[in-house]
mmCIF file with all atom_site columns, C-alpha atoms in Angstrom:
data_model
loop_
_atom_site.group_PDB
_atom_site.id
_atom_site.type_symbol
_atom_site.label_atom_id
_atom_site.label_alt_id
_atom_site.label_comp_id
_atom_site.label_asym_id
_atom_site.label_entity_id
_atom_site.label_seq_id
_atom_site.pdbx_PDB_ins_code
_atom_site.Cartn_x
_atom_site.Cartn_y
_atom_site.Cartn_z
_atom_site.occupancy
_atom_site.B_iso_or_equiv
_atom_site.pdbx_formal_charge
_atom_site.auth_seq_id
_atom_site.auth_comp_id
_atom_site.auth_asym_id
_atom_site.auth_atom_id
_atom_site.pdbx_PDB_model_num
ATOM 1  C CA . MET A 1 1  ? -78.213 -5.354  -173.087 1.00 0.00 ? 1  MET A CA 1
ATOM 2  C CA . LYS A 1 2  ? -81.302 -6.807  -171.458 1.00 0.00 ? 2  LYS A CA 1
ATOM 3  C CA . LEU A 1 3  ? -83.240 -9.753  -172.741 1.00 0.00 ? 3  LEU A CA 1
ATOM 4  C CA . SER A 1 4  ? -86.902 -9.256  -173.508 1.00 0.00 ? 4  SER A CA 1
ATOM 5  C CA . LEU A 1 5  ? -87.916 -12.371 -171.591 1.00 0.00 ? 5  LEU A CA 1
ATOM 6  C CA . PRO A 1 6  ? -90.160 -11.979 -168.566 1.00 0.00 ? 6  PRO A CA 1
ATOM 7  C CA . PHE A 1 7  ? -87.929 -14.071 -166.300 1.00 0.00 ? 7  PHE A CA 1
ATOM 8  C CA . ALA A 1 8  ? -84.574 -13.078 -167.791 1.00 0.00 ? 8  ALA A CA 1
ATOM 9  C CA . ASP A 1 9  ? -83.133 -12.112 -164.416 1.00 0.00 ? 9  ASP A CA 1
ATOM 10 C CA . LYS A 1 10 ? -83.777 -15.629 -163.098 1.00 0.00 ? 10 LYS A CA 1
ATOM 11 C CA . LEU A 1 11 ? -81.953 -17.373 -165.951 1.00 0.00 ? 11 LEU A CA 1
ATOM 12 C CA . PRO A 1 12 ? -78.546 -18.750 -164.990 1.00 0.00 ? 12 PRO A CA 1
ATOM 13 C CA . ARG A 1 13 ? -75.633 -16.764 -166.287 1.00 0.00 ? 13 ARG A CA 1
ATOM 14 C CA . ILE A 1 14 ? -73.230 -18.857 -168.324 1.00 0.00 ? 14 ILE A CA 1
ATOM 15 C CA . ARG A 1 15 ? -69.800 -17.348 -168.556 1.00 0.00 ? 15 ARG A CA 1
ATOM 16 C CA . GLN A 1 16 ? -67.288 -18.322 -171.180 1.00 0.00 ? 16 GLN A CA 1
ATOM 17 C CA . ARG A 1 17 ? -64.606 -19.101 -168.628 1.00 0.00 ? 17 ARG A CA 1
ATOM 18 C CA . GLU A 1 18 ? -66.848 -21.610 -166.853 1.00 0.00 ? 18 GLU A CA 1
ATOM 19 C CA . MET A 1 19 ? -67.359 -23.693 -170.006 1.00 0.00 ? 19 MET A CA 1
ATOM 20 C CA . PRO A 1 20 ? -64.479 -22.939 -172.366 1.00 0.00 ? 20 PRO A CA 1
ATOM 21 C CA . ALA A 1 21 ? -64.608 -26.109 -174.454 1.00 0.00 ? 21 ALA A CA 1
ATOM 22 C CA . ILE A 1 22 ? -68.249 -27.112 -174.658 1.00 0.00 ? 22 ILE A CA 1
ATOM 23 C CA . GLY A 1 23 ? -68.518 -26.822 -178.454 1.00 0.00 ? 23 GLY A CA 1
ATOM 24 C CA . ALA A 1 24 ? -66.509 -29.894 -179.438 1.00 0.00 ? 24 ALA A CA 1
ATOM 25 C CA . PRO A 1 25 ? -68.331 -32.375 -177.152 1.00 0.00 ? 25 PRO A CA 1
ATOM 26 C CA . VAL A 1 26 ? -71.692 -30.999 -178.261 1.00 0.00 ? 26 VAL A CA 1
ATOM 27 C CA . MET A 1 27 ? -70.721 -31.450 -181.908 1.00 0.00 ? 27 MET A CA 1
ATOM 28 C CA . VAL A 1 28 ? -69.578 -35.034 -181.262 1.00 0.00 ? 28 VAL A CA 1
ATOM 29 C CA . LEU A 1 29 ? -72.847 -35.843 -179.498 1.00 0.00 ? 29 LEU A CA 1
ATOM 30 C CA . ALA A 1 30 ? -74.869 -34.230 -182.293 1.00 0.00 ? 30 ALA A CA 1
ATOM 31 C CA . THR A 1 31 ? -72.978 -36.262 -184.890 1.00 0.00 ? 31 THR A CA 1
ATOM 32 C CA . LEU A 1 32 ? -73.580 -39.484 -182.979 1.00 0.00 ? 32 LEU A CA 1
ATOM 33 C CA . ALA A 1 33 ? -77.253 -38.600 -182.588 1.00 0.00 ? 33 ALA A CA 1
ATOM 34 C CA . MET A 1 34 ? -77.547 -38.122 -186.351 1.00 0.00 ? 34 MET A CA 1
ATOM 35 C CA . VAL A 1 35 ? -76.040 -41.562 -186.933 1.00 0.00 ? 35 VAL A CA 1
ATOM 36 C CA . VAL A 1 36 ? -78.197 -43.363 -184.360 1.00 0.00 ? 36 VAL A CA 1
ATOM 37 C CA . LEU A 1 37 ? -81.546 -41.546 -184.584 1.00 0.00 ? 37 LEU A CA 1
ATOM 38 C CA . PRO A 1 38 ? -83.621 -41.637 -187.777 1.00 0.00 ? 38 PRO A CA 1
ATOM 39 C CA . ILE A 1 39 ? -83.629 -38.309 -189.601 1.00 0.00 ? 39 ILE A CA 1
ATOM 40 C CA . PRO A 1 40 ? -86.460 -37.347 -191.982 1.00 0.00 ? 40 PRO A CA 1
ATOM 41 C CA . ALA A 1 41 ? -85.609 -37.249 -195.680 1.00 0.00 ? 41 ALA A CA 1
ATOM 42 C CA . PHE A 1 42 ? -86.341 -33.526 -195.908 1.00 0.00 ? 42 PHE A CA 1
ATOM 43 C CA . LEU A 1 43 ? -83.839 -32.746 -193.150 1.00 0.00 ? 43 LEU A CA 1
ATOM 44 C CA . LEU A 1 44 ? -81.213 -34.935 -194.810 1.00 0.00 ? 44 LEU A CA 1
ATOM 45 C CA . ASP A 1 45 ? -81.787 -33.031 -198.054 1.00 0.00 ? 45 ASP A CA 1
ATOM 46 C CA . MET A 1 46 ? -81.340 -29.728 -196.234 1.00 0.00 ? 46 MET A CA 1
ATOM 47 C CA . PHE A 1 47 ? -78.089 -30.898 -194.617 1.00 0.00 ? 47 PHE A CA 1
ATOM 48 C CA . PHE A 1 48 ? -76.830 -32.127 -198.000 1.00 0.00 ? 48 PHE A CA 1
ATOM 49 C CA . THR A 1 49 ? -77.708 -28.813 -199.651 1.00 0.00 ? 49 THR A CA 1
ATOM 50 C CA . PHE A 1 50 ? -75.997 -26.847 -196.874 1.00 0.00 ? 50 PHE A CA 1
ATOM 51 C CA . ASN A 1 51 ? -72.896 -29.046 -197.208 1.00 0.00 ? 51 ASN A CA 1
ATOM 52 C CA . ILE A 1 52 ? -72.657 -28.427 -200.956 1.00 0.00 ? 52 ILE A CA 1
ATOM 53 C CA . ALA A 1 53 ? -73.230 -24.677 -200.532 1.00 0.00 ? 53 ALA A CA 1
ATOM 54 C CA . LEU A 1 54 ? -70.532 -24.429 -197.862 1.00 0.00 ? 54 LEU A CA 1
ATOM 55 C CA . ALA A 1 55 ? -68.125 -26.420 -200.037 1.00 0.00 ? 55 ALA A CA 1
ATOM 56 C CA . MET A 1 56 ? -68.781 -24.068 -202.951 1.00 0.00 ? 56 MET A CA 1
ATOM 57 C CA . VAL A 1 57 ? -68.108 -21.023 -200.765 1.00 0.00 ? 57 VAL A CA 1
ATOM 58 C CA . VAL A 1 58 ? -64.794 -22.478 -199.578 1.00 0.00 ? 58 VAL A CA 1
ATOM 59 C CA . LEU A 1 59 ? -63.852 -23.433 -203.139 1.00 0.00 ? 59 LEU A CA 1
ATOM 60 C CA . LEU A 1 60 ? -64.613 -19.954 -204.469 1.00 0.00 ? 60 LEU A CA 1
ATOM 61 C CA . VAL A 1 61 ? -62.694 -18.306 -201.637 1.00 0.00 ? 61 VAL A CA 1
ATOM 62 C CA . THR A 1 62 ? -59.639 -20.457 -202.356 1.00 0.00 ? 62 THR A CA 1
ATOM 63 C CA . VAL A 1 63 ? -59.822 -19.730 -206.076 1.00 0.00 ? 63 VAL A CA 1
ATOM 64 C CA . TYR A 1 64 ? -60.054 -15.968 -205.633 1.00 0.00 ? 64 TYR A CA 1
ATOM 65 C CA . THR A 1 65 ? -57.442 -15.445 -202.924 1.00 0.00 ? 65 THR A CA 1
ATOM 66 C CA . ARG A 1 66 ? -54.235 -13.839 -204.061 1.00 0.00 ? 66 ARG A CA 1
ATOM 67 C CA . ARG A 1 67 ? -52.045 -14.883 -201.134 1.00 0.00 ? 67 ARG A CA 1
ATOM 68 C CA . PRO A 1 68 ? -52.263 -17.871 -198.785 1.00 0.00 ? 68 PRO A CA 1
ATOM 69 C CA . LEU A 1 69 ? -52.423 -15.496 -195.836 1.00 0.00 ? 69 LEU A CA 1
ATOM 70 C CA . ASP A 1 70 ? -55.696 -14.078 -197.178 1.00 0.00 ? 70 ASP A CA 1
ATOM 71 C CA . PHE A 1 71 ? -57.275 -17.523 -196.885 1.00 0.00 ? 71 PHE A CA 1
ATOM 72 C CA . ALA A 1 72 ? -56.048 -17.849 -193.307 1.00 0.00 ? 72 ALA A CA 1
ATOM 73 C CA . ALA A 1 73 ? -58.302 -14.937 -192.364 1.00 0.00 ? 73 ALA A CA 1
ATOM 74 C CA . PHE A 1 74 ? -61.313 -16.671 -193.897 1.00 0.00 ? 74 PHE A CA 1
#
């Protein structure tokens, strides 16, 4: 699958085996940035709304699962 960017062939290829565990450090740095840097009120409201929506989805999934193994595949 080719990218539709004009210089796509010059972009560096990032393979999963070269950076297997980059997600956790990025999340830690993003969390620290949110604590240190000022965030606009609108963005805080959006994060709060997303947090409540995700919590409701998890709650509804746990209520409607018949077996614990069904929740493990969530």
